[in-house]
Coordinates of C-alpha atoms in Angstrom, one line a residue:
Chain A
M1 CA 0.2 0.2 -0.1
V2 CA 1.2 3.3 -0.6
K3 CA 2.0 5.4 2.2
N4 CA 1.7 8.7 1.9
L5 CA 2.9 10.4 5.3
K6 CA 3.9 13.3 4.2
N7 CA 1.0 15.2 3.0
Y8 CA -1.3 12.3 4.8
K9 CA -3.3 15.4 7.1
E10 CA -2.5 17.9 3.6
E11 CA -5.3 16.6 1.5
F12 CA -8.0 16.4 4.1
K13 CA -7.4 20.2 3.7
D14 CA -9.1 19.9 -0.1
I15 CA -12.1 18.1 0.6
P16 CA -15.3 21.4 0.7
G17 CA -17.3 21.7 3.6
T18 CA -15.3 18.8 5.7
R19 CA -13.3 19.1 8.9
V20 CA -11.3 15.7 9.3
F21 CA -10.6 14.6 13.0
T22 CA -6.8 14.9 12.9
T23 CA -3.9 15.0 15.1
E24 CA -4.0 18.7 15.5
L25 CA -7.7 18.7 16.2
A26 CA -7.4 16.3 18.8
R27 CA -5.2 18.2 20.4
K28 CA -6.4 21.2 20.0
G29 CA -10.2 19.9 20.8
Y30 CA -9.3 17.3 23.8
H31 CA -10.5 19.7 26.9
L32 CA -13.5 20.3 24.5
N33 CA -14.0 16.6 23.5
Q34 CA -14.0 15.9 27.4
F35 CA -16.7 18.6 28.4
C36 CA -19.5 16.8 25.9
M37 CA -17.8 13.5 27.7
S38 CA -19.2 14.2 30.9
L39 CA -22.7 15.2 29.2
M40 CA -23.2 11.4 29.7
K41 CA -24.2 11.8 33.4
P42 CA -27.4 13.2 33.9
E43 CA -26.2 14.7 37.4
N44 CA -24.4 16.5 34.5
R45 CA -26.9 17.4 31.9
K46 CA -29.3 18.6 34.8
E47 CA -26.8 21.4 35.9
W48 CA -25.5 22.2 32.5
L49 CA -28.8 22.5 32.1
A50 CA -29.1 24.3 34.9
D51 CA -26.4 27.0 34.0
E52 CA -23.9 26.4 31.7
K53 CA -21.5 29.6 31.9
A54 CA -21.6 28.4 34.9
Y55 CA -20.5 24.4 33.9
L56 CA -18.3 25.5 31.8
D57 CA -15.9 27.5 34.0
G58 CA -15.4 23.9 35.6
W59 CA -13.4 22.8 32.0
K60 CA -10.9 24.4 30.4
V61 CA -12.5 24.9 27.0
T62 CA -10.8 28.7 25.1
A63 CA -13.2 31.1 25.1
E64 CA -13.6 30.8 21.1
Q65 CA -14.5 27.1 22.1
R66 CA -16.9 28.4 25.0
D67 CA -18.6 31.0 23.3
A68 CA -19.1 28.9 20.1
L69 CA -21.1 25.5 23.3
L70 CA -23.0 28.8 24.0
A71 CA -24.1 29.5 20.7
R72 CA -24.5 26.0 19.9
D73 CA -22.6 27.1 16.6
Y74 CA -21.4 23.5 15.0
N75 CA -19.5 24.5 12.3
R76 CA -17.2 26.8 15.0
L77 CA -17.0 23.9 17.5
L78 CA -15.9 21.5 14.5
E79 CA -13.5 24.1 13.4
L80 CA -11.5 24.4 17.4
G81 CA -11.0 20.4 17.1
G82 CA -14.6 19.9 17.8
N83 CA -15.6 15.8 17.0
I84 CA -19.5 15.3 16.0
Y85 CA -19.8 12.4 17.9
Y86 CA -18.6 14.1 21.4
L87 CA -20.6 17.1 20.1
A88 CA -23.9 15.3 20.2
K89 CA -24.0 15.1 23.7
V90 CA -24.1 18.6 23.3
F91 CA -27.5 18.3 21.2
S92 CA -28.5 15.3 22.9
T93 CA -29.1 17.2 25.6
D94 CA -30.7 19.8 24.2
G95 CA -32.9 17.2 22.9
L96 CA -32.1 17.0 19.5
S97 CA -31.9 14.1 16.8
F98 CA -28.7 13.7 14.8
V99 CA -30.2 15.0 11.2
Q100 CA -31.5 18.1 13.5
A101 CA -28.8 18.5 14.5
V102 CA -26.9 18.1 11.4
S103 CA -29.1 19.9 8.9
T104 CA -28.1 23.2 11.2
M105 CA -24.5 22.8 9.8
T106 CA -25.6 22.4 6.1
G107 CA -27.7 26.5 5.9
M108 CA -30.6 24.4 5.1
S109 CA -33.7 24.1 6.8
V110 CA -34.0 20.6 8.6
D111 CA -36.6 20.2 6.3
D112 CA -35.1 20.5 3.6
Y113 CA -32.2 18.5 4.9
K114 CA -34.6 16.2 5.4
A115 CA -36.1 15.9 2.3
M116 CA -33.0 15.8 0.2
M117 CA -32.2 13.0 2.2
D118 CA -35.9 11.5 1.2
A119 CA -34.7 12.4 -2.0
G120 CA -31.2 9.6 -1.9
G121 CA -28.8 12.7 -0.4
R122 CA -26.3 14.8 -0.9
S123 CA -24.3 14.0 -4.4
P124 CA -20.9 14.0 -4.1
D125 CA -20.6 16.1 -8.2
G126 CA -18.7 19.0 -6.9
V127 CA -18.3 19.0 -4.1
R128 CA -15.6 16.1 -4.0
S129 CA -12.0 19.1 -4.3
I130 CA -11.9 22.4 -4.0
K131 CA -8.7 22.5 -5.8
E132 CA -9.8 20.2 -8.7
G133 CA -14.0 21.7 -8.0
T134 CA -15.2 17.9 -8.7
Chain B
M1 CA -12.2 -27.3 15.9
A2 CA -13.3 -24.1 15.9
K3 CA -15.1 -23.2 12.3
I4 CA -15.3 -19.7 10.8
S5 CA -18.7 -20.0 8.3
A6 CA -20.6 -16.8 7.2
G7 CA -19.4 -13.0 6.9
V8 CA -22.5 -10.5 7.9
A9 CA -21.7 -6.8 7.1
T10 CA -24.2 -4.1 8.3
S11 CA -24.6 -1.1 8.5
H12 CA -24.8 0.2 12.5
V13 CA -27.1 3.2 12.4
P14 CA -28.4 4.4 15.8
L15 CA -31.7 4.4 14.1
I16 CA -32.3 0.8 13.4
G17 CA -32.2 0.2 17.2
V18 CA -35.0 2.6 17.6
G19 CA -37.4 1.0 14.8
V20 CA -37.1 -1.9 16.2
D21 CA -36.7 -1.0 20.9
Q22 CA -39.8 1.3 19.4
G23 CA -41.8 -1.0 17.4
K24 CA -41.9 0.9 14.4
Q25 CA -40.5 -2.0 11.8
D26 CA -43.9 -1.4 9.9
E27 CA -44.2 2.4 9.5
A28 CA -44.3 3.9 5.9
Y29 CA -39.7 5.1 6.1
F30 CA -38.7 1.7 8.2
K31 CA -40.6 -1.0 5.8
P32 CA -38.3 -0.4 3.3
I33 CA -35.5 -0.1 5.9
F34 CA -36.1 -3.8 7.9
A35 CA -38.0 -5.6 4.7
G36 CA -34.0 -6.3 3.8
Y37 CA -33.1 -8.2 7.0
E38 CA -36.1 -10.5 6.7
W39 CA -33.7 -13.4 4.8
T40 CA -30.9 -13.1 7.2
K41 CA -33.5 -13.4 9.9
E42 CA -34.4 -16.3 8.3
W43 CA -31.2 -17.5 7.6
I44 CA -29.3 -17.2 10.5
K45 CA -32.3 -19.4 13.3
K46 CA -31.5 -22.6 10.6
P47 CA -29.8 -24.7 13.3
E48 CA -26.9 -25.3 10.4
T49 CA -26.4 -21.8 10.2
K50 CA -27.0 -20.1 13.3
P51 CA -23.6 -18.9 15.2
D52 CA -22.3 -20.1 17.7
V53 CA -20.0 -17.0 18.6
V54 CA -20.1 -13.7 16.2
V55 CA -16.9 -12.1 16.4
L56 CA -17.9 -8.7 15.8
V57 CA -16.5 -5.3 14.6
F58 CA -17.5 -2.2 15.2
N59 CA -16.3 1.1 16.3
D60 CA -17.0 3.3 19.4
H61 CA -19.1 6.5 19.2
A62 CA -17.3 8.0 22.0
S63 CA -19.4 5.8 24.7
A64 CA -16.9 3.9 26.0
F65 CA -14.5 6.0 25.5
G66 CA -13.6 9.2 25.5
Q67 CA -10.3 10.9 24.3
D68 CA -8.5 10.2 27.2
I69 CA -7.5 6.8 25.9
I70 CA -7.7 5.3 22.3
P71 CA -7.2 2.0 20.9
T72 CA -6.2 1.2 17.2
F73 CA -7.6 -2.0 17.5
A74 CA -9.4 -3.6 20.6
I75 CA -10.4 -7.1 21.8
G76 CA -13.5 -7.6 24.1
C77 CA -11.9 -9.8 26.4
G78 CA -14.5 -9.6 30.3
E79 CA -17.4 -11.4 30.4
E80 CA -20.2 -9.5 29.7
F81 CA -21.0 -6.4 28.6
S82 CA -23.7 -4.1 29.1
P83 CA -25.6 -1.4 26.5
A84 CA -23.7 2.1 27.3
D85 CA -26.0 4.7 28.4
E86 CA -25.2 7.1 25.2
G87 CA -27.0 10.1 26.1
W88 CA -30.3 9.2 27.0
G89 CA -30.1 6.3 29.1
P90 CA -29.1 2.6 27.8
R91 CA -31.1 0.7 24.8
P92 CA -33.5 -2.0 26.4
V93 CA -31.7 -4.8 25.1
P94 CA -30.1 -7.9 26.6
T95 CA -26.1 -7.9 28.2
V96 CA -24.3 -9.6 25.3
K97 CA -21.7 -12.0 26.6
N98 CA -18.3 -13.1 25.1
H99 CA -16.7 -16.6 25.1
P100 CA -13.9 -15.4 27.5
D101 CA -11.5 -18.3 26.8
L102 CA -11.8 -17.7 22.7
A103 CA -11.4 -13.3 22.9
W104 CA -8.0 -14.6 25.1
H105 CA -7.1 -16.5 22.7
I106 CA -7.8 -15.1 19.5
A107 CA -5.7 -12.1 21.8
Q108 CA -3.0 -14.1 21.8
S109 CA -2.9 -15.9 18.8
L110 CA -3.2 -11.6 17.3
I111 CA -0.4 -10.5 20.0
I112 CA 1.5 -13.0 18.4
D113 CA 1.0 -12.5 15.1
E114 CA 2.2 -9.3 15.2
F115 CA -1.1 -7.2 16.5
D116 CA -0.6 -5.5 19.1
M117 CA -4.0 -5.5 20.3
T118 CA -5.3 -2.9 23.3
I119 CA -6.8 -6.4 26.1
I120 CA -11.1 -4.6 26.9
N121 CA -12.1 -6.3 30.7
E122 CA -14.6 -3.1 31.3
M123 CA -16.9 -2.3 28.8
D124 CA -19.9 -0.7 28.0
V125 CA -21.3 -1.5 23.9
D126 CA -23.4 1.4 22.0
H127 CA -25.2 1.1 18.7
G128 CA -22.1 0.3 16.9
L129 CA -22.7 -3.4 19.1
T130 CA -25.8 -4.0 19.7
V131 CA -28.0 -2.1 16.4
P132 CA -26.0 -5.0 14.4
L133 CA -27.6 -7.2 16.9
S134 CA -31.1 -6.5 17.1
A135 CA -31.7 -5.9 13.4
M136 CA -30.3 -10.2 12.8
F137 CA -31.9 -11.3 15.8
G138 CA -34.7 -8.5 16.7
Q139 CA -35.8 -8.4 20.3
P140 CA -34.6 -11.4 22.7
E141 CA -34.9 -12.1 25.9
E142 CA -31.1 -13.6 25.3
W143 CA -29.0 -12.7 22.6
P144 CA -28.9 -16.2 20.8
T145 CA -25.3 -16.3 19.9
L146 CA -22.3 -15.6 22.4
V147 CA -19.7 -12.5 20.7
V148 CA -17.0 -11.6 20.7
P149 CA -15.7 -7.7 20.6
I150 CA -13.7 -6.0 18.5
M151 CA -13.4 -2.3 17.9
V152 CA -11.0 -0.9 16.3
N153 CA -10.5 3.4 16.1
V154 CA -12.2 4.9 13.1
V155 CA -13.2 8.4 14.8
T156 CA -9.5 9.6 15.9
Y157 CA -7.1 10.2 13.2
P158 CA -5.0 8.3 11.3
I159 CA -7.3 5.3 11.8
P160 CA -5.9 2.2 10.7
S161 CA -5.7 2.0 6.6
G162 CA -8.4 -0.9 4.8
D163 CA -5.4 -3.1 4.1
R164 CA -4.4 -3.6 8.0
C165 CA -7.8 -3.8 8.9
F166 CA -7.8 -6.7 6.0
R167 CA -4.9 -8.6 7.4
L168 CA -6.7 -8.1 11.3
G169 CA -9.2 -10.3 9.1
Q170 CA -6.7 -12.6 8.2
A171 CA -5.1 -12.7 11.7
I172 CA -8.2 -13.1 13.1
K173 CA -8.9 -16.1 10.8
R174 CA -5.4 -17.7 11.9
A175 CA -7.1 -17.6 15.6
V176 CA -10.2 -18.3 15.2
E177 CA -9.2 -22.0 13.7
S178 CA -6.4 -22.6 16.1
F179 CA -9.1 -22.6 19.1
P180 CA -9.6 -26.8 19.7
E181 CA -13.6 -26.4 21.4
D182 CA -15.9 -27.6 17.7
L183 CA -18.2 -23.3 17.0
N184 CA -19.2 -22.2 14.3
I185 CA -17.9 -19.1 14.2
Q186 CA -19.5 -15.8 12.3
I187 CA -17.8 -12.8 11.6
W188 CA -19.3 -9.3 11.4
G189 CA -18.2 -6.0 9.8
T190 CA -20.5 -3.3 11.0
G191 CA -20.7 0.6 10.2
G192 CA -21.2 2.5 7.2
M193 CA -22.1 2.7 4.1
S194 CA -22.0 6.4 2.6
H195 CA -22.6 8.7 4.7
Q196 CA -21.2 12.4 6.5
L197 CA -22.6 14.1 10.1
Q198 CA -20.8 16.7 10.1
G199 CA -19.7 20.7 7.9
P200 CA -22.1 22.2 5.0
R201 CA -21.3 18.9 3.3
A202 CA -23.3 16.6 5.8
G203 CA -26.2 14.9 4.5
L204 CA -24.1 13.2 1.4
I205 CA -24.5 9.9 -0.4
N206 CA -22.7 8.0 -2.7
A207 CA -25.0 5.5 -4.0
E208 CA -22.8 4.4 -7.2
W209 CA -20.0 4.3 -5.2
D210 CA -21.1 2.1 -2.2
Q211 CA -22.3 -0.9 -4.9
K212 CA -19.3 -1.6 -5.8
F213 CA -18.1 -1.6 -2.9
L214 CA -20.6 -4.3 -2.1
D215 CA -19.6 -5.6 -5.4
D216 CA -15.8 -6.6 -5.1
L217 CA -16.8 -7.9 -1.9
T218 CA -16.6 -10.7 -4.2
A219 CA -15.2 -9.8 -7.3
D220 CA -12.3 -7.9 -6.4
P221 CA -11.2 -7.7 -2.3
E222 CA -7.4 -6.4 -3.9
R223 CA -8.8 -3.4 -4.8
L224 CA -11.1 -2.3 -2.1
C225 CA -8.3 -2.9 0.2
Q226 CA -6.0 0.0 -1.5
I227 CA -8.1 2.4 -1.4
P228 CA -7.2 5.1 0.9
H229 CA -8.7 7.2 3.6
I230 CA -9.0 9.8 1.0
E231 CA -11.3 8.0 -1.1
Y232 CA -13.5 7.2 1.1
L233 CA -13.9 10.8 2.4
R234 CA -13.8 11.9 -0.2
E235 CA -16.7 9.7 -2.1
T236 CA -18.6 8.0 0.9
G237 CA -18.7 11.3 3.1
S238 CA -16.2 12.1 6.7
E239 CA -17.9 8.7 8.1
G240 CA -18.1 6.0 5.3
I241 CA -15.0 5.9 6.5
E242 CA -16.4 3.2 9.0
M243 CA -16.6 1.0 5.6
V244 CA -12.6 0.0 7.0
M245 CA -14.2 -2.4 9.1
W246 CA -16.1 -4.1 6.4
L247 CA -12.4 -5.4 5.6
V248 CA -11.3 -7.1 9.0
M249 CA -14.6 -10.0 8.5
L250 CA -13.5 -9.9 3.7
G251 CA -10.1 -11.3 5.3
A252 CA -11.1 -13.2 7.9
L253 CA -12.9 -15.2 5.0
T254 CA -11.9 -17.7 1.9
N255 CA -13.5 -17.5 -1.3
P256 CA -16.2 -15.2 -0.3
K257 CA -19.8 -16.3 -2.3
E258 CA -22.2 -13.5 -1.6
L259 CA -25.9 -14.9 -0.4
H260 CA -27.4 -12.4 0.5
R261 CA -27.6 -8.1 0.0
H262 CA -29.5 -4.9 1.2
Y263 CA -29.3 -1.8 0.6
H264 CA -31.5 1.4 1.3
V265 CA -31.4 4.8 1.2
P266 CA -31.4 7.3 3.5
A267 CA -31.9 5.5 7.6
S268 CA -31.6 8.9 9.5
N269 CA -27.8 11.1 7.4
T270 CA -26.8 7.5 6.1
A271 CA -27.1 4.7 2.9
L272 CA -27.4 1.5 4.9
G273 CA -25.6 -1.6 3.2
H274 CA -26.0 -5.0 4.4
I275 CA -24.7 -7.8 3.2
V276 CA -24.1 -11.4 3.6
L277 CA -21.2 -13.7 2.5
E278 CA -20.8 -17.6 2.9
N279 CA -17.4 -18.6 3.4
N280 CA -15.4 -21.5 1.4
P281 CA -12.3 -22.3 2.4

């Protein structure tokens, strides 16, 4: 198998609208993602919902991560090292399904997103490569 | 001796579990999803096919493991595994029972065979493992098979290559076939097919690519082993990468023959794929 040691991470950046959870994002998002994991416990969810800002004071998240969390800006959270399976703990606590939460990242309404999925999903044509425009 | 009789692969979309747990199989949205499992449910019940043990390849979705420990390949050797609380309470499904003697034997064999597995005794198992069981067995009091869990990191990059996963499957085959107890073993690969759960490109589905992948499980396994991560990501969405776990299953099979196939879009955000392969050593 051809090994791409040098540009392994680089070529991921060529995929439009996609953030691959690379080592640098895992490094950046560690405390953010571990905060998300804490919401697996019912007592923590209760505390988080009662006072989000106070709850976040107990976590070493950056100011940017904190703002993005409070704003539920999932595209920004991905950029700041959040991983979708971890962020799912936040939107599940809000009572959102994957379809509802994921649609917020696409700029589409939930209904339009659902209609797209029912019609066979988003075509890969035109969203494979930024460089190639294919 | 223990023998691998078949490989089964399926998507492990949480929604399949919701459909089973909440009895929604007959609703219009769910009907075509579940129709494609009917064949397998009958097949797997037959005395000549029913597995004693399933070696089940899956990934954890930030349920049992956070970012504190990230094993690339792990094997569950504990006696049993409870369904995980994924944030809305554990699924109402039976505890998963292992065959610990077989699991420890596989762990030993794999490590001697140069796959440096993480050994896990305590672990709750999430939809990645329990949804495939529900899809094949419905809602029994106890799962009708023992399960050896094999966990693959497909979340934090770099994840293992498809080729490495295939070779892990080959090593699992060697491990199973050197276990002295007479057991009918199936190997299951789970996850996929095309889907992307994040970013502005979310909702991506590539049915053509998926169908070719299903074809080549029997027609051209060599091609599948050489697919680089970037192709999965571009063509099948960021979460389509889970399909490398199907290659662990494939590596454990010899001259696989396709018995049954199911493909349906959508199951929530995902292209659902399912295939049953007979092993012909």
